[in-house]
Amino acid sequence: MNGKLSMRRVNGTLGAMRAGPATLAKRASGPGGRAAFGVRAQASNTDETMGFKTMRKGVKEASDETLLTPRFYTTDFDEMEQLFSKEFNPNINMDEFDACLNEFRNDYNRIHFVRNDTFKKAAENIDGETRKIFVEFLERSCTAEFSGFLLYKELGRRLKKTNPVVAEIFSLMSRDEARHAGFLNKALSDFNLSLDLGFMTKNRSYTFFKPKFIFYATYLSEKIGYWRYITIYRTLQQNPDNQLYPIFEYFENWCQDENRHGDFFSALLKSQPQFLNDWQSDLWCRFFCLSVYITMYLNDHQRTVFYETVGLNTREFNQHVIIETNRTTQRIFSSVPDVENPKFFEKLDKLVDLNAKVIEAGKQGNAVEKFLSIGKMAVIILSFFFMKPLKTGSYTFEEESEEGGEVALQY
Ligand SMILES: [Fe+2]
Ligand SMILES: [Fe+2]
């Protein structure tokens, strides 16, 4: 999973992060004339923790869990076993899963995640608020990738008997996510901090989702992760001066992993038509799209300095990623929000303003203002469900005829 800036796995729900004092050192403008921040000629703060809490020397305490932070997931594994049992589920198309398995066995990125000596030096040159934001970005991303690793690994273990092909795919996806998380954790160590992933495995709380919701959420997180990585990669390719740290050079192949993971979830969803063919699935599909898009939009707008640093306009970047993810998602979800209706982003922008007010009111201890702003946010979030959605998906239905004919279901 991705996300993931927590580049992929789309991370939970709404929360807060403080924007610290602007001690940003400007550097020369990039090719677009935009000033980038936070880089100084020589490093000096390599042994500081930048105010982050540490468990022990060099090991960062995981950030508090909020509605917006990446989560660890668990599910009903017995139900999962039934869903992938050919005995219980006649819709399983093993040809498609066999093809997926061959792709994963090819292991295209086996030698992709190899570091070089430019990493440490680049990290040493990142300073001040930008350095802090980089650490937060790496931590969120690492946690999100590791969350995918844990879930896929367990699914690989639990489905071995029922469906060895699907089980092996999950295990190979957990291989990919372990690589991604490990690469990010190694990057954190360039900033003299790292995460104790073993400790987190045992001590972080796990959010329970029924299998159906795991499918919606992971499909979206993989696809949105793909669009985030590839957009950042392409932007930096055009403006290489903005690449403060070499991790972004790896995003092109990295995002192909996320794309393959998403395609596998698409095949999984097709094998479970009961999750895509009624009014409840329409609602849930939209609910998950909205949760993921809103969460990303609010999260990223609290970290605009990070995106500006790598040469992105946070708003444009987010809108592009949401539109592309939604276009991809409508090939499989039975309903998606109409994000290309101009009102959609108007509402999201209002949420950003209100979220800023909630954070400000929290800092000032103004409970009334905070409560009022949260109330206004809730009204806007609810209003998304009253916007005309798009009826989408791979399935087409013929309504049951008056003579009592059968419902036809086809790809
Ligand atoms: Fe993934
Ligand atoms: Fe990943």
Short mmCIF file of C-alpha atoms and ligand atoms in Angstrom, two decimals:
data_model
loop_
_atom_site.label_atom_id
_atom_site.label_comp_id
_atom_site.label_asym_id
_atom_site.label_seq_id
_atom_site.Cartn_x
_atom_site.Cartn_y
_atom_site.Cartn_z
CA MET A 1 0.00 0.00 0.00
CA ASN A 2 0.85 3.88 -0.62
CA GLY A 3 0.73 6.47 0.05
CA LYS A 4 0.50 7.22 0.46
CA LEU A 5 3.51 12.68 1.51
CA SER A 6 2.38 9.87 3.08
CA MET A 7 2.77 9.45 -0.51
CA ARG A 8 0.40 6.70 -0.76
CA ARG A 9 -1.59 4.81 1.70
CA VAL A 10 -4.19 7.17 2.32
CA ASN A 11 -4.06 8.00 5.65
CA GLY A 12 -6.85 7.94 7.97
CA THR A 13 -8.82 11.01 8.51
CA LEU A 14 -8.67 14.56 9.65
CA GLY A 15 -6.02 15.87 11.99
CA ALA A 16 -3.48 18.49 12.66
CA MET A 17 0.10 19.40 12.28
CA ARG A 18 1.61 22.62 13.37
CA ALA A 19 3.37 24.92 11.00
CA GLY A 20 6.40 26.00 12.91
CA PRO A 21 8.20 29.31 12.80
CA ALA A 22 9.41 30.22 9.40
CA THR A 23 13.13 29.93 9.89
CA LEU A 24 13.51 29.08 6.30
CA ALA A 25 16.67 29.94 4.51
CA LYS A 26 15.93 30.87 0.95
CA ARG A 27 18.12 29.54 -1.78
CA ALA A 28 18.50 30.61 -5.34
CA SER A 29 15.44 30.42 -7.48
CA GLY A 30 14.82 27.27 -9.47
CA PRO A 31 14.39 27.26 -13.21
CA GLY A 32 10.84 28.50 -12.86
CA GLY A 33 11.95 31.49 -10.85
CA ARG A 34 10.34 30.00 -7.74
CA ALA A 35 12.35 30.30 -4.58
CA ALA A 36 13.05 27.04 -2.83
CA PHE A 37 13.56 26.94 0.88
CA GLY A 38 15.53 25.43 3.60
CA VAL A 39 18.81 24.57 1.98
CA ARG A 40 22.03 25.96 3.26
CA ALA A 41 25.49 25.61 1.93
CA GLN A 42 26.85 23.42 4.67
CA ALA A 43 25.23 21.14 7.18
CA SER A 44 25.61 21.51 10.88
CA ASN A 45 22.57 20.05 12.57
CA THR A 46 23.17 16.40 11.84
CA ASP A 47 23.10 15.37 15.46
CA GLU A 48 19.96 17.19 16.47
CA THR A 49 16.55 15.60 16.89
CA MET A 50 14.81 18.79 15.76
CA GLY A 51 12.49 18.64 18.73
CA PHE A 52 11.18 15.18 17.85
CA LYS A 53 10.73 12.83 20.78
CA THR A 54 13.10 9.86 20.69
CA MET A 55 12.74 6.42 22.29
CA ARG A 56 16.49 6.04 22.40
CA LYS A 57 19.38 7.62 20.55
CA GLY A 58 18.58 7.88 16.86
CA VAL A 59 15.22 6.13 17.16
CA LYS A 60 12.25 8.39 16.72
CA GLU A 61 9.13 7.91 18.78
CA ALA A 62 6.22 7.37 16.40
CA SER A 63 4.03 10.45 16.01
CA ASP A 64 0.73 10.48 17.85
CA GLU A 65 -2.08 8.79 16.00
CA THR A 66 -4.68 11.25 14.82
CA LEU A 67 -7.57 11.00 12.42
CA LEU A 68 -5.21 11.99 9.64
CA THR A 69 -2.22 9.77 10.33
CA PRO A 70 -1.51 6.45 8.58
CA ARG A 71 -3.01 3.48 10.35
CA PHE A 72 -2.38 -0.21 10.70
CA TYR A 73 -5.26 -2.41 9.60
CA THR A 74 -6.62 -5.78 10.47
CA THR A 75 -9.62 -7.65 9.10
CA ASP A 76 -11.83 -10.70 9.41
CA PHE A 77 -9.44 -13.34 8.05
CA ASP A 78 -12.04 -16.12 8.23
CA GLU A 79 -14.33 -14.17 5.94
CA MET A 80 -11.36 -13.47 3.65
CA GLU A 81 -10.74 -17.22 3.40
CA GLN A 82 -14.32 -17.77 2.31
CA LEU A 83 -14.20 -14.97 -0.25
CA PHE A 84 -11.23 -16.60 -1.98
CA SER A 85 -12.40 -20.16 -1.73
CA LYS A 86 -13.42 -21.52 -5.15
CA GLU A 87 -15.89 -23.68 -3.29
CA PHE A 88 -17.79 -20.67 -1.90
CA ASN A 89 -17.15 -18.18 -4.67
CA PRO A 90 -17.83 -19.21 -8.28
CA ASN A 91 -16.80 -15.76 -9.59
CA ILE A 92 -13.12 -16.30 -8.98
CA ASN A 93 -11.28 -15.93 -12.26
CA MET A 94 -8.08 -17.83 -11.66
CA ASP A 95 -6.68 -16.96 -15.09
CA GLU A 96 -6.56 -13.31 -14.09
CA PHE A 97 -4.92 -14.13 -10.75
CA ASP A 98 -2.39 -16.44 -12.43
CA ALA A 99 -1.45 -13.59 -14.78
CA CYS A 100 -1.07 -11.24 -11.76
CA LEU A 101 1.11 -13.77 -9.99
CA ASN A 102 3.46 -14.03 -12.98
CA GLU A 103 3.84 -10.27 -12.99
CA PHE A 104 4.72 -10.23 -9.30
CA ARG A 105 7.14 -13.12 -9.65
CA ASN A 106 9.02 -11.15 -12.30
CA ASP A 107 10.04 -8.83 -9.49
CA TYR A 108 10.84 -5.91 -11.76
CA ASN A 109 12.22 -3.78 -8.94
CA ARG A 110 14.48 -6.41 -7.42
CA ILE A 111 17.59 -4.27 -7.85
CA HIS A 112 15.92 -0.87 -7.97
CA PHE A 113 16.13 0.14 -4.32
CA VAL A 114 19.87 0.50 -4.01
CA ARG A 115 21.13 3.58 -2.26
CA ASN A 116 24.18 5.60 -3.15
CA ASP A 117 26.37 8.03 -1.28
CA THR A 118 24.46 11.12 -2.39
CA PHE A 119 21.67 10.49 0.13
CA LYS A 120 23.49 11.34 3.32
CA LYS A 121 25.10 14.43 1.88
CA ALA A 122 21.81 15.71 0.52
CA ALA A 123 20.16 15.20 3.92
CA GLU A 124 22.94 17.12 5.63
CA ASN A 125 22.23 20.07 3.39
CA ILE A 126 18.57 20.25 4.30
CA ASP A 127 18.05 22.55 7.17
CA GLY A 128 15.56 24.26 9.47
CA GLU A 129 11.83 23.82 8.97
CA THR A 130 12.36 21.96 5.69
CA ARG A 131 14.41 19.37 7.52
CA LYS A 132 11.60 18.84 10.01
CA ILE A 133 9.06 18.55 7.26
CA PHE A 134 11.20 16.04 5.40
CA VAL A 135 11.43 13.89 8.51
CA GLU A 136 7.65 14.03 8.96
CA PHE A 137 7.13 13.16 5.31
CA LEU A 138 9.50 10.21 5.53
CA GLU A 139 7.93 8.99 8.76
CA ARG A 140 4.38 9.15 7.43
CA SER A 141 5.38 7.44 4.22
CA CYS A 142 7.35 4.74 6.01
CA THR A 143 4.45 4.05 8.40
CA ALA A 144 2.01 3.84 5.49
CA GLU A 145 4.21 1.46 3.51
CA PHE A 146 4.83 -0.65 6.59
CA SER A 147 1.11 -0.81 7.26
CA GLY A 148 0.69 -2.37 3.81
CA PHE A 149 3.48 -4.82 4.53
CA LEU A 150 1.83 -6.04 7.75
CA LEU A 151 -1.62 -6.49 6.24
CA TYR A 152 -0.45 -8.20 3.04
CA LYS A 153 1.93 -10.45 4.92
CA GLU A 154 -0.85 -11.68 7.18
CA LEU A 155 -3.20 -12.19 4.22
CA GLY A 156 -0.47 -14.16 2.45
CA ARG A 157 -0.18 -16.38 5.50
CA ARG A 158 -3.90 -16.84 6.12
CA LEU A 159 -4.97 -17.57 2.53
CA LYS A 160 -2.33 -20.21 1.81
CA LYS A 161 -4.68 -23.16 2.17
CA THR A 162 -7.79 -21.64 0.57
CA ASN A 163 -6.18 -20.03 -2.43
CA PRO A 164 -2.40 -20.46 -2.75
CA VAL A 165 -2.20 -18.20 -5.83
CA VAL A 166 -3.86 -15.24 -4.15
CA ALA A 167 -1.84 -15.96 -1.00
CA GLU A 168 1.44 -15.85 -2.93
CA ILE A 169 0.46 -12.55 -4.57
CA PHE A 170 -0.17 -11.04 -1.14
CA SER A 171 3.20 -12.31 0.07
CA LEU A 172 4.94 -10.81 -2.95
CA MET A 173 3.16 -7.50 -2.41
CA SER A 174 4.33 -7.56 1.21
CA ARG A 175 7.86 -8.04 -0.19
CA ASP A 176 7.42 -4.82 -2.20
CA GLU A 177 6.02 -2.88 0.74
CA ALA A 178 8.81 -4.08 3.02
CA ARG A 179 11.29 -2.75 0.48
CA HIS A 180 9.51 0.58 0.29
CA ALA A 181 9.26 0.93 4.07
CA GLY A 182 12.88 -0.14 4.54
CA PHE A 183 14.09 2.34 1.94
CA LEU A 184 12.19 5.15 3.67
CA ASN A 185 13.45 4.15 7.09
CA LYS A 186 16.99 4.14 5.77
CA ALA A 187 16.30 7.64 4.42
CA LEU A 188 15.19 8.67 7.91
CA SER A 189 18.54 7.52 9.21
CA ASP A 190 20.16 10.05 6.87
CA PHE A 191 18.43 12.57 9.11
CA ASN A 192 19.79 10.73 12.17
CA LEU A 193 16.43 9.30 13.11
CA SER A 194 14.69 6.06 12.31
CA LEU A 195 11.57 4.16 13.33
CA ASP A 196 11.55 1.00 15.40
CA LEU A 197 9.16 -0.90 13.14
CA GLY A 198 9.23 -4.02 15.33
CA PHE A 199 8.13 -1.97 18.31
CA MET A 200 5.40 -0.31 16.27
CA THR A 201 4.12 -3.70 15.08
CA LYS A 202 3.54 -4.74 18.65
CA ASN A 203 2.40 -1.48 20.15
CA ARG A 204 0.44 0.50 17.59
CA SER A 205 -3.31 0.09 17.56
CA TYR A 206 -4.88 -1.71 14.61
CA THR A 207 -8.05 -0.48 12.92
CA PHE A 208 -10.50 -3.23 12.05
CA PHE A 209 -12.12 -3.12 8.60
CA LYS A 210 -14.37 -5.79 7.15
CA PRO A 211 -12.85 -7.35 3.99
CA LYS A 212 -15.12 -5.34 1.72
CA PHE A 213 -13.82 -2.09 3.22
CA ILE A 214 -10.23 -3.33 3.10
CA PHE A 215 -10.69 -3.81 -0.66
CA TYR A 216 -12.09 -0.32 -1.26
CA ALA A 217 -9.52 1.37 0.97
CA THR A 218 -6.46 -0.49 -0.28
CA TYR A 219 -7.43 -0.20 -3.94
CA LEU A 220 -7.70 3.56 -3.51
CA SER A 221 -4.56 3.91 -1.48
CA GLU A 222 -2.53 2.00 -4.08
CA LYS A 223 -3.91 4.01 -6.98
CA ILE A 224 -3.64 7.38 -5.28
CA GLY A 225 -0.12 6.40 -4.27
CA TYR A 226 0.70 5.71 -7.89
CA TRP A 227 -0.59 9.10 -9.01
CA ARG A 228 1.22 10.93 -6.23
CA TYR A 229 4.57 9.30 -6.94
CA ILE A 230 4.40 9.67 -10.68
CA THR A 231 3.29 13.31 -10.49
CA ILE A 232 6.12 14.22 -8.15
CA TYR A 233 8.58 12.31 -10.30
CA ARG A 234 7.51 13.99 -13.54
CA THR A 235 7.50 17.45 -11.98
CA LEU A 236 11.01 16.99 -10.64
CA GLN A 237 12.19 15.60 -13.92
CA GLN A 238 11.28 18.92 -15.50
CA ASN A 239 12.85 20.92 -12.67
CA PRO A 240 15.79 18.85 -11.41
CA ASP A 241 17.14 21.77 -9.37
CA ASN A 242 14.23 21.31 -6.97
CA GLN A 243 15.28 17.78 -6.11
CA LEU A 244 16.71 18.32 -2.66
CA TYR A 245 17.04 14.67 -1.81
CA PRO A 246 17.61 11.73 -4.20
CA ILE A 247 14.71 9.59 -3.00
CA PHE A 248 12.46 11.16 -5.65
CA GLU A 249 14.61 9.69 -8.43
CA TYR A 250 13.33 6.27 -7.40
CA PHE A 251 9.65 7.16 -7.72
CA GLU A 252 9.17 6.17 -11.35
CA ASN A 253 9.79 2.45 -10.83
CA TRP A 254 8.46 2.59 -7.29
CA CYS A 255 5.08 3.84 -8.45
CA GLN A 256 4.84 0.91 -10.86
CA ASP A 257 4.81 -1.37 -7.81
CA GLU A 258 1.85 0.59 -6.45
CA ASN A 259 0.12 0.46 -9.80
CA ARG A 260 0.47 -3.33 -9.94
CA HIS A 261 -0.84 -3.60 -6.37
CA GLY A 262 -3.85 -1.52 -7.36
CA ASP A 263 -4.47 -3.67 -10.43
CA PHE A 264 -4.46 -6.76 -8.27
CA PHE A 265 -7.09 -5.20 -5.99
CA SER A 266 -9.10 -4.40 -9.06
CA ALA A 267 -9.01 -8.12 -9.98
CA LEU A 268 -9.97 -8.98 -6.39
CA LEU A 269 -12.96 -6.66 -6.53
CA LYS A 270 -14.08 -8.18 -9.82
CA SER A 271 -14.08 -11.56 -8.12
CA GLN A 272 -16.50 -10.18 -5.52
CA PRO A 273 -19.40 -8.67 -7.51
CA GLN A 274 -21.49 -8.50 -4.34
CA PHE A 275 -19.31 -5.54 -3.32
CA LEU A 276 -20.00 -3.62 -6.50
CA ASN A 277 -23.56 -4.21 -7.52
CA ASP A 278 -26.09 -2.57 -5.22
CA TRP A 279 -26.99 0.80 -3.76
CA GLN A 280 -25.00 0.12 -0.60
CA SER A 281 -21.85 -0.52 -2.59
CA ASP A 282 -22.48 2.73 -4.48
CA LEU A 283 -22.59 4.57 -1.19
CA TRP A 284 -19.56 2.84 0.28
CA CYS A 285 -17.51 3.36 -2.87
CA ARG A 286 -18.26 7.07 -2.72
CA PHE A 287 -17.67 7.20 1.01
CA PHE A 288 -14.18 5.74 0.62
CA CYS A 289 -13.32 7.98 -2.32
CA LEU A 290 -14.41 11.03 -0.37
CA SER A 291 -12.56 9.99 2.80
CA VAL A 292 -9.37 9.43 0.88
CA TYR A 293 -9.59 12.63 -1.18
CA ILE A 294 -10.58 14.87 1.74
CA THR A 295 -7.92 13.41 3.99
CA MET A 296 -5.20 13.90 1.43
CA TYR A 297 -6.33 17.43 0.60
CA LEU A 298 -6.34 18.54 4.22
CA ASN A 299 -3.12 16.75 5.09
CA ASP A 300 -1.22 18.21 2.19
CA HIS A 301 -2.52 21.73 2.72
CA GLN A 302 -1.00 21.60 6.19
CA ARG A 303 2.35 20.83 4.58
CA THR A 304 2.51 23.28 1.73
CA VAL A 305 6.13 24.12 2.52
CA PHE A 306 7.11 20.57 1.65
CA TYR A 307 5.42 20.68 -1.73
CA GLU A 308 6.72 24.14 -2.49
CA THR A 309 10.18 22.95 -1.65
CA VAL A 310 10.05 20.32 -4.36
CA GLY A 311 8.47 22.74 -6.81
CA LEU A 312 4.83 21.73 -6.60
CA ASN A 313 1.81 23.90 -6.08
CA THR A 314 -0.02 21.97 -3.35
CA ARG A 315 -3.47 22.80 -4.64
CA GLU A 316 -2.74 21.98 -8.27
CA PHE A 317 -0.86 18.84 -7.31
CA ASN A 318 -3.72 17.59 -5.15
CA GLN A 319 -6.37 18.38 -7.69
CA HIS A 320 -4.45 16.62 -10.45
CA VAL A 321 -3.94 13.53 -8.26
CA ILE A 322 -7.60 13.42 -7.23
CA ILE A 323 -8.90 13.83 -10.77
CA GLU A 324 -6.58 11.13 -12.15
CA THR A 325 -7.25 8.72 -9.28
CA ASN A 326 -10.98 9.22 -9.72
CA ARG A 327 -10.74 8.53 -13.45
CA THR A 328 -8.82 5.32 -12.75
CA THR A 329 -11.18 4.31 -9.95
CA GLN A 330 -14.31 4.70 -12.01
CA ARG A 331 -13.22 1.71 -14.10
CA ILE A 332 -13.98 -0.55 -11.15
CA PHE A 333 -15.96 1.21 -8.38
CA SER A 334 -19.70 1.21 -8.92
CA SER A 335 -19.99 4.91 -8.10
CA VAL A 336 -17.54 7.77 -7.60
CA PRO A 337 -17.95 11.45 -6.71
CA ASP A 338 -17.98 13.86 -9.61
CA VAL A 339 -14.70 15.56 -8.75
CA GLU A 340 -14.68 17.44 -12.03
CA ASN A 341 -17.74 19.40 -10.99
CA PRO A 342 -16.19 22.81 -10.06
CA LYS A 343 -18.18 22.84 -6.81
CA PHE A 344 -16.21 19.82 -5.61
CA PHE A 345 -12.90 21.64 -5.19
CA GLU A 346 -14.65 24.79 -3.98
CA LYS A 347 -15.95 22.73 -1.09
CA LEU A 348 -12.54 21.18 -0.46
CA ASP A 349 -10.96 24.64 -0.35
CA LYS A 350 -13.54 25.73 2.21
CA LEU A 351 -12.64 22.69 4.29
CA VAL A 352 -8.97 23.70 4.16
CA ASP A 353 -9.83 27.17 5.51
CA LEU A 354 -12.01 25.74 8.25
CA ASN A 355 -9.40 23.17 9.20
CA ALA A 356 -6.88 25.99 9.58
CA LYS A 357 -9.36 27.75 11.89
CA VAL A 358 -9.79 24.58 13.96
CA ILE A 359 -6.02 24.29 14.39
CA GLU A 360 -5.67 27.97 15.25
CA ALA A 361 -8.55 27.84 17.72
CA GLY A 362 -6.99 24.75 19.30
CA LYS A 363 -3.72 26.61 19.80
CA GLN A 364 -5.51 29.54 21.37
CA GLY A 365 -7.70 27.34 23.54
CA ASN A 366 -10.82 28.81 21.93
CA ALA A 367 -13.21 25.87 22.31
CA VAL A 368 -16.24 27.72 20.91
CA GLU A 369 -14.51 28.71 17.67
CA LYS A 370 -13.10 25.23 17.34
CA PHE A 371 -16.48 23.61 17.86
CA LEU A 372 -18.19 25.97 15.38
CA SER A 373 -15.58 25.34 12.71
CA ILE A 374 -15.78 21.57 13.17
CA GLY A 375 -19.57 21.85 12.82
CA LYS A 376 -19.21 23.77 9.56
CA MET A 377 -16.75 21.18 8.30
CA ALA A 378 -19.21 18.39 9.10
CA VAL A 379 -21.94 20.16 7.11
CA ILE A 380 -19.66 20.52 4.07
CA ILE A 381 -18.52 16.90 4.29
CA LEU A 382 -22.14 15.78 4.44
CA SER A 383 -22.99 17.97 1.46
CA PHE A 384 -20.59 15.98 -0.74
CA PHE A 385 -23.03 13.09 -0.51
CA PHE A 386 -25.80 15.25 -1.97
CA MET A 387 -23.81 16.11 -5.06
CA LYS A 388 -24.76 14.13 -8.13
CA PRO A 389 -22.37 11.18 -8.30
CA LEU A 390 -21.10 9.33 -11.36
CA LYS A 391 -22.50 5.86 -11.88
CA THR A 392 -19.49 3.92 -12.99
CA GLY A 393 -17.77 0.55 -12.87
CA SER A 394 -17.04 -2.47 -14.98
CA TYR A 395 -20.46 -3.92 -14.49
CA THR A 396 -23.56 -3.22 -16.49
CA PHE A 397 -26.96 -4.20 -15.28
CA GLU A 398 -30.21 -4.79 -16.96
CA GLU A 399 -32.99 -4.07 -14.53
CA GLU A 400 -35.11 -7.03 -13.60
CA SER A 401 -37.85 -7.18 -16.22
CA GLU A 402 -41.52 -6.87 -15.32
CA GLU A 403 -41.97 -10.48 -16.33
CA GLY A 404 -39.56 -11.39 -13.60
CA GLY A 405 -36.60 -11.99 -15.87
CA GLU A 406 -33.10 -12.41 -14.56
CA VAL A 407 -30.72 -9.65 -13.75
CA ALA A 408 -27.88 -9.76 -16.26
CA LEU A 409 -24.40 -9.04 -15.01
CA GLN A 410 -21.52 -8.67 -17.39
CA TYR A 411 -18.08 -7.14 -17.66
FE FE B 1 1.49 -0.82 -2.58
FE FE B 2 4.46 0.68 -1.41
#
